[in-house]
Coordinates of C-alpha atoms and ligand atoms in Angstrom, one line a residue:
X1 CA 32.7 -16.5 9.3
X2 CA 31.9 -15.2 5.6
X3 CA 32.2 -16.6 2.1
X4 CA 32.7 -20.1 3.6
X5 CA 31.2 -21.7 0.7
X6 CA 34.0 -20.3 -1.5
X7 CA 36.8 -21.6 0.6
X8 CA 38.5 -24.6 -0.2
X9 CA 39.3 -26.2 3.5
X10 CA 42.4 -28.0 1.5
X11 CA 43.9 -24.6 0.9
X12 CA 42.7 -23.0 4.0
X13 CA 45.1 -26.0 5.8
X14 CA 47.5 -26.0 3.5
X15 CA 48.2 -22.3 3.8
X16 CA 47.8 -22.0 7.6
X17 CA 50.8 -24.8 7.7
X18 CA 52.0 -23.1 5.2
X19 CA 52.9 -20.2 8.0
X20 CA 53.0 -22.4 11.3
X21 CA 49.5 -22.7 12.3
X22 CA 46.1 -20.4 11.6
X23 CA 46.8 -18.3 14.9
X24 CA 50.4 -17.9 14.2
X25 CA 48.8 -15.9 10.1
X26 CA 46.8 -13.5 12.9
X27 CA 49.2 -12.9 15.7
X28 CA 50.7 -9.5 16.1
X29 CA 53.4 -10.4 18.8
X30 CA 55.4 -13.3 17.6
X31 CA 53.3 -14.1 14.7
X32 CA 53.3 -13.1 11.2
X33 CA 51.8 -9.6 11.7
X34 CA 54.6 -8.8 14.6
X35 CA 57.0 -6.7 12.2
X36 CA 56.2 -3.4 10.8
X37 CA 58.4 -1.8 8.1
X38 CA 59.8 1.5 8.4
X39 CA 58.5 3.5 5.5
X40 CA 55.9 1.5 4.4
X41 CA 56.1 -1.8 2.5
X42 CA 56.3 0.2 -0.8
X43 CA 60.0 1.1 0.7
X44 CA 61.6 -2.6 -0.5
X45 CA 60.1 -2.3 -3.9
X46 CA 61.6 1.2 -4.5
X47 CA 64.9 0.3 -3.2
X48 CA 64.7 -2.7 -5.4
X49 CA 63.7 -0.6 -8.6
X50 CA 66.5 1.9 -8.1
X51 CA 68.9 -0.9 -8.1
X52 CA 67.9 -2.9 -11.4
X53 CA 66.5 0.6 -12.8
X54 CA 67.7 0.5 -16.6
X55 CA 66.1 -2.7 -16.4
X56 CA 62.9 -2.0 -15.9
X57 CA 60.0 -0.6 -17.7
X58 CA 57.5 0.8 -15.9
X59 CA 53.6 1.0 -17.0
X60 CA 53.9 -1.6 -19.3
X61 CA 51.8 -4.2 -19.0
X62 CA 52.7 -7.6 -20.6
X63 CA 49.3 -9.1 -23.5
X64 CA 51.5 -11.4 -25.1
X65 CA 53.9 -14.2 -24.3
X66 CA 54.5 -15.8 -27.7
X67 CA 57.3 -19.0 -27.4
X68 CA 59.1 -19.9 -30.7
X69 CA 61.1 -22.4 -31.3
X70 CA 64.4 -20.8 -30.0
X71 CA 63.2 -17.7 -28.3
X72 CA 60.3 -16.1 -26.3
X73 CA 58.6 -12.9 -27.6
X74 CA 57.0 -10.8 -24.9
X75 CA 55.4 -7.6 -24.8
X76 CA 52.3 -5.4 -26.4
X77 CA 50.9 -3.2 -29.0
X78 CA 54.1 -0.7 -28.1
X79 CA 56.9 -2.9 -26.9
X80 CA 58.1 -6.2 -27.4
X81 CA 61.2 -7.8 -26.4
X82 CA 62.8 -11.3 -27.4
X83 CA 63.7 -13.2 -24.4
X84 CA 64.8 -16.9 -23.3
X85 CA 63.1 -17.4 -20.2
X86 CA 60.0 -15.6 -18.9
X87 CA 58.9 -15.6 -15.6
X88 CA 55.4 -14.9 -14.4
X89 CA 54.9 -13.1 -11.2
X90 CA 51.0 -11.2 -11.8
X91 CA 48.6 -13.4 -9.4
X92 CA 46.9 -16.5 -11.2
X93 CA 43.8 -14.6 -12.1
X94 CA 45.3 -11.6 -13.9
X95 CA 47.6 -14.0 -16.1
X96 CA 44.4 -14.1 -18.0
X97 CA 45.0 -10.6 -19.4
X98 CA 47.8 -12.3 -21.3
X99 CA 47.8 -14.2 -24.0
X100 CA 50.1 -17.4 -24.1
X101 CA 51.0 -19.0 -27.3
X102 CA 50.8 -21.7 -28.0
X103 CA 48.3 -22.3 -25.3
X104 CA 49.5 -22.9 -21.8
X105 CA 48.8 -27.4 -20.5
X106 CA 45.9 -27.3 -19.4
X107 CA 46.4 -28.2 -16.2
X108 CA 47.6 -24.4 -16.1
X109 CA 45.1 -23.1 -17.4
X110 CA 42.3 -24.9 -15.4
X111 CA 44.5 -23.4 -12.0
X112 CA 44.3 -19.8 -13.9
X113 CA 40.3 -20.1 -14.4
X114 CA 39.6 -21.8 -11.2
X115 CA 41.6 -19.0 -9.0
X116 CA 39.9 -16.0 -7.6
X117 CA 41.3 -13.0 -5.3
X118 CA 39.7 -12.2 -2.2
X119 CA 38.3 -9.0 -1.4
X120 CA 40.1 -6.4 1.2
X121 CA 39.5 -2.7 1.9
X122 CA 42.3 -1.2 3.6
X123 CA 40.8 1.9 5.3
X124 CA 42.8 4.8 7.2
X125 CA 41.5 7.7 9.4
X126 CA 44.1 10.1 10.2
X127 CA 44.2 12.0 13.1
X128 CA 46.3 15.0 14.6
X129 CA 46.9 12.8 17.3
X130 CA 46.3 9.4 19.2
X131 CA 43.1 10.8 21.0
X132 CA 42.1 7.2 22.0
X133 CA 45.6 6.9 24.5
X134 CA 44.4 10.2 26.4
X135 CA 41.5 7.5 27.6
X136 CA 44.0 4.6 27.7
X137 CA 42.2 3.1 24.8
X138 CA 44.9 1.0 22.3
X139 CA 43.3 2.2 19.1
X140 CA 42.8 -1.4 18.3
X141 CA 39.6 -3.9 18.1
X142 CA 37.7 -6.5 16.8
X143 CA 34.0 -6.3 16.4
X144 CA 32.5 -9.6 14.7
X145 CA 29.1 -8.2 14.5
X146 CA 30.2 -5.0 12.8
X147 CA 30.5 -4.1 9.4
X148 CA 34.0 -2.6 10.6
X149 CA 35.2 -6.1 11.8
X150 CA 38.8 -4.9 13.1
X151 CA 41.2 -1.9 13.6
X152 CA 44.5 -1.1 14.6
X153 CA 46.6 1.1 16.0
X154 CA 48.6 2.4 12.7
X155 CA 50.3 5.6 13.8
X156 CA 53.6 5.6 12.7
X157 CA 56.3 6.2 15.1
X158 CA 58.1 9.4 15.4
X159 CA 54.9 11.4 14.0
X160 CA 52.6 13.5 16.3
X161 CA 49.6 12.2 14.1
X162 CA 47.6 8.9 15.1
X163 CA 46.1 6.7 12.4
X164 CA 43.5 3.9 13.0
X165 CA 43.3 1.4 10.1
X166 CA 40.9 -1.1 9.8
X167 CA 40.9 -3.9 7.1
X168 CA 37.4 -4.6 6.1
X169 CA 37.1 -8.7 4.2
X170 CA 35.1 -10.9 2.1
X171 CA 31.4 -9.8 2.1
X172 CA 31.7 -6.8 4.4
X173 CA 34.1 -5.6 1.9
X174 CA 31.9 -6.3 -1.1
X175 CA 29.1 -4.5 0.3
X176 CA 31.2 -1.6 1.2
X177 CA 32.7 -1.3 -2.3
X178 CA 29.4 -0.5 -3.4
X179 CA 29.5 2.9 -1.7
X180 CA 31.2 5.8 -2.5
X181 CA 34.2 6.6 -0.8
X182 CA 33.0 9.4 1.6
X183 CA 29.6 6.8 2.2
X184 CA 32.1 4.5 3.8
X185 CA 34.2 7.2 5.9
X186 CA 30.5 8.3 7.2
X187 CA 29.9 4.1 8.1
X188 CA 33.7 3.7 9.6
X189 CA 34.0 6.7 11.7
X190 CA 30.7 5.8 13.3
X191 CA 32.3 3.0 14.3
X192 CA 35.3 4.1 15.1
X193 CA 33.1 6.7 17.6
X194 CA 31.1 3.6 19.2
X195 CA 34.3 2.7 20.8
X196 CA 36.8 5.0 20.9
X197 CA 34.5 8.3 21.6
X198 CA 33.3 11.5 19.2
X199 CA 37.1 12.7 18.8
X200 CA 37.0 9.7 16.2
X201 CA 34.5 11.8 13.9
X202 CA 36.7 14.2 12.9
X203 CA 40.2 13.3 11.1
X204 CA 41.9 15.4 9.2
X205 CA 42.0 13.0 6.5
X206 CA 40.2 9.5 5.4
X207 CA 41.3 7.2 2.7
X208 CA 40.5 3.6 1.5
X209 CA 42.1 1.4 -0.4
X210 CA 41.0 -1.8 -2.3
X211 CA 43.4 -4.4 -5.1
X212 CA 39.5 -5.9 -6.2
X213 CA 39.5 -2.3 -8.5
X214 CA 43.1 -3.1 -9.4
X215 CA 43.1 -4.7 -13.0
X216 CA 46.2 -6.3 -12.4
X217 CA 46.3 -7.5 -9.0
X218 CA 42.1 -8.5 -8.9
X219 CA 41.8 -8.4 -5.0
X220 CA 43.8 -9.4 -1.7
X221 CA 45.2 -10.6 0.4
X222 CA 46.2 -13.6 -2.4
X223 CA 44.3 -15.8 -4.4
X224 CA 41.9 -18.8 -3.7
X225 CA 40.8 -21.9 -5.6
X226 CA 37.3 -22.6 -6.2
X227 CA 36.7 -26.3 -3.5
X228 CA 38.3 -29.4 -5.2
X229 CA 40.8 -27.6 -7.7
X230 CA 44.2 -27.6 -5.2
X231 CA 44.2 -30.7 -4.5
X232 CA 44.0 -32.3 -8.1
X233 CA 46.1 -29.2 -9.7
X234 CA 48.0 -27.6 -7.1
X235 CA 51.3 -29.5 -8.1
X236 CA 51.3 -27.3 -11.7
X237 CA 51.4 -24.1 -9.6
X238 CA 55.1 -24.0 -10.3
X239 CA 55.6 -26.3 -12.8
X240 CA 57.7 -24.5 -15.7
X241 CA 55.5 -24.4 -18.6
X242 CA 57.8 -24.7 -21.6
X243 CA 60.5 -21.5 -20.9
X244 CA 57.6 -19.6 -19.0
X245 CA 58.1 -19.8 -15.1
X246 CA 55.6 -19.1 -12.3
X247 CA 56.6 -17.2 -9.2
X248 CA 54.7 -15.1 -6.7
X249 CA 53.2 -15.7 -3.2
X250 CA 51.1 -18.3 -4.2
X251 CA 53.3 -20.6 -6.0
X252 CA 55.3 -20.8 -2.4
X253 CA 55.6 -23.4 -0.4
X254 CA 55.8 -21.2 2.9
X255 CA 54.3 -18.3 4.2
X256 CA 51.5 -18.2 1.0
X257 CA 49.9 -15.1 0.7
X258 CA 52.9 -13.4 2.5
X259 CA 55.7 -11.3 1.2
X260 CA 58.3 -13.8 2.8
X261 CA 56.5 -16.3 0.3
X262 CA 56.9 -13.7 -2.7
X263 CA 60.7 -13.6 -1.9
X264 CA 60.9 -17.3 -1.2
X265 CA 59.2 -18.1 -3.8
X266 CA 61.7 -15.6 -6.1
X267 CA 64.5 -18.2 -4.3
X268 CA 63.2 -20.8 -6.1
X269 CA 62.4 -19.7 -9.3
X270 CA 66.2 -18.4 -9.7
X271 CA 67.7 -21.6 -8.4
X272 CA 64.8 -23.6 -11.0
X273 CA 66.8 -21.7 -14.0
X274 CA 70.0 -21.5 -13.0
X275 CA 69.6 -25.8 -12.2
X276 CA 68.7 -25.5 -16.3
X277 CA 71.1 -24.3 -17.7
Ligands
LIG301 C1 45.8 -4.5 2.4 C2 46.9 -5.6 2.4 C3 47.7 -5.8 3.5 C4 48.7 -6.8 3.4 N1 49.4 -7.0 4.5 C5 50.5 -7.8 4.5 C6 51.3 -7.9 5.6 O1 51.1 -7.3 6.6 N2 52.4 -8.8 5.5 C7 52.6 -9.5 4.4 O2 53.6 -10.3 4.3 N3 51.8 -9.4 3.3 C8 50.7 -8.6 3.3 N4 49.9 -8.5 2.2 C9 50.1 -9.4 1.1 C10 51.2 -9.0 0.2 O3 51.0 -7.7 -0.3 C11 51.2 -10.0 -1.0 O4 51.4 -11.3 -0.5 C12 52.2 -9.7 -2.0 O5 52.1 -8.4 -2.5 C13 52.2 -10.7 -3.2 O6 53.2 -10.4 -4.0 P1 53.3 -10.9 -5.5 O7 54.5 -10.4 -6.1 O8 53.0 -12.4 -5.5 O9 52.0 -10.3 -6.2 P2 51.7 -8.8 -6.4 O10 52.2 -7.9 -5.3 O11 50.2 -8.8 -6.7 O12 52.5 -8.3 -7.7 C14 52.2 -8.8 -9.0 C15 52.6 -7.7 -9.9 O13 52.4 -8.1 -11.2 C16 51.9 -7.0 -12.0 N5 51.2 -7.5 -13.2 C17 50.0 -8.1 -13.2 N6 49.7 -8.3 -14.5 C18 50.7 -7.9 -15.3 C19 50.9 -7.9 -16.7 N7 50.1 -8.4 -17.5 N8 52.1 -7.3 -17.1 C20 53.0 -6.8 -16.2 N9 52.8 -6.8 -14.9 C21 51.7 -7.3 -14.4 C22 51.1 -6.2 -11.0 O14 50.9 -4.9 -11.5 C23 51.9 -6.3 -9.7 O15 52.8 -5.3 -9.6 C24 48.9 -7.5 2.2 C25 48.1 -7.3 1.1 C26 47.1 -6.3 1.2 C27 46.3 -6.1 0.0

């Protein structure tokens, strides 16, 4: 177990109720990792953008959220846009890349400052096949004392090629970010060759991925409170602040950290406005 110290065992519970139980989060038959989705995830969010299209604008990030007395002004240095509801979706610790006035309660604001993401690599190695079934190997393991704590099995179904993926958390990932990219393809393929054989050496392609280098997402999976913050604050996670709304995985009551909770939690926030007006 890593970062332990960080975790706030009030969250941690609350979250793993939050999806049924802490084995149900990990389980990949008849748990919350069971489904795949055809495409990629990115799929949804394109189908969804090509619906509301003329509505959105793209590479725009919001600085400003500016409420006056019988509208909201929202926007930055190129675009702004006057508004009567504004609903915030970016995770806690991004929103401080915008600047509320007047000043979000401070209860808000202490949940904004006290929130930090976690840390995830998502790494791929892409085969020209699924060498490891030729051996009857599964592609997939879990390796506690390895840097490369996990792997699966990610070849996508119809294709010829095989992809293992492993997703690489907390202070394993931290000291892997400090590599370049091809220092940590030499470190996972290693691994990758301790248990599946020397075929694993050579993919035709490697590539990692990690939110922590994101600006506006901070990390993964979702964020965490810093101990003794949830329990005191967590009822202003969705609290309306004024006309501003919060949304997003973590404001949800179920499957936090999920995208079920992102869509539940979207579920809420319409019916919260719609109950306003
Ligand atoms: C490697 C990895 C694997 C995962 N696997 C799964 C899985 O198998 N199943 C599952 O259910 N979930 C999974 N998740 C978690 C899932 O991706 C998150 O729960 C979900 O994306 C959270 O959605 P969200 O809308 O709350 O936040 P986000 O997806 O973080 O979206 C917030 C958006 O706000 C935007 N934003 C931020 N700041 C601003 C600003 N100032 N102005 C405008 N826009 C802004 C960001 O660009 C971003 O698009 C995974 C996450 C990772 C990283």
């Amino acid at each position: 177990m890593q970062n332990v110290k960080n975790v706030s065992l009030f969250q941690a519970l609350v979250n793993a109720k939050a999806t049924g139980s802490l084995k149900q989060t990990e389980k990949v038959e008849d748990g919350a990792l069971s489904d795949r989705i055809s495409g990629g995830a990115q799929g949804i969010s394109n189908y969804i953008y090509n619906l509301v299209k003329d509505a959105v604008k793209l590479n725009c990030p919001v600085s400003f959220v500016t409420q006056l007395e019988s509208y909201i002004l929202i926007g930055n240095d190129d675009l702004s846009v006057k508004t009567k509801k504004v609903i915030v979706t970016a995770p806690l610790p991004v929103v401080k890349n915008i600047k509320f006035t007047p000043e979000l309660p401070i209860e808000k604001q202490t949940l904004i400052n006290s929130m930090e993401m976690g840390t995830v690599i998502k790494c791929n190695a892409i085969y020209d096949r699924p060498f490891w079934e030729e051996t009857g190997l599964s592609g997939s393991m879990v390796c506690l004392d390895e840097i490369v704590e996990l792997s699966v099995d990610n070849s996508v179904p119809g294709s010829d090629r095989g992809i293992i993926t492993s997703l690489i958390h907390a202070n394993r990932a931290k000291e892997l970010l400090q590599l370049s990219e091809h220092e940590r393809k030499e470190i996972l393929l290693k691994a990758y060759a301790n248990i599946f054989g020397e075929k694993a050496l050579n993919p035709i392609m490697y590539i990692d991925y990690s939110f922590t280098n994101n600006p506006w997402i901070g990390g993964a999976y979702s964020g965490l409170f810093k101990n003794g913050i949830y329990s005191k604050y967590g009822k202003y996670l969705t609290k309306p602040s004024g006309n501003i709304h919060w949304a997003g995985t973590e404001t949800s009551t179920l499957f936090k950290g999920f995208m079920e909770g992102v869509v539940l939690s979207g579920e809420r926030v319409a019916k919260e406005i719609l109950n306003q007006n």
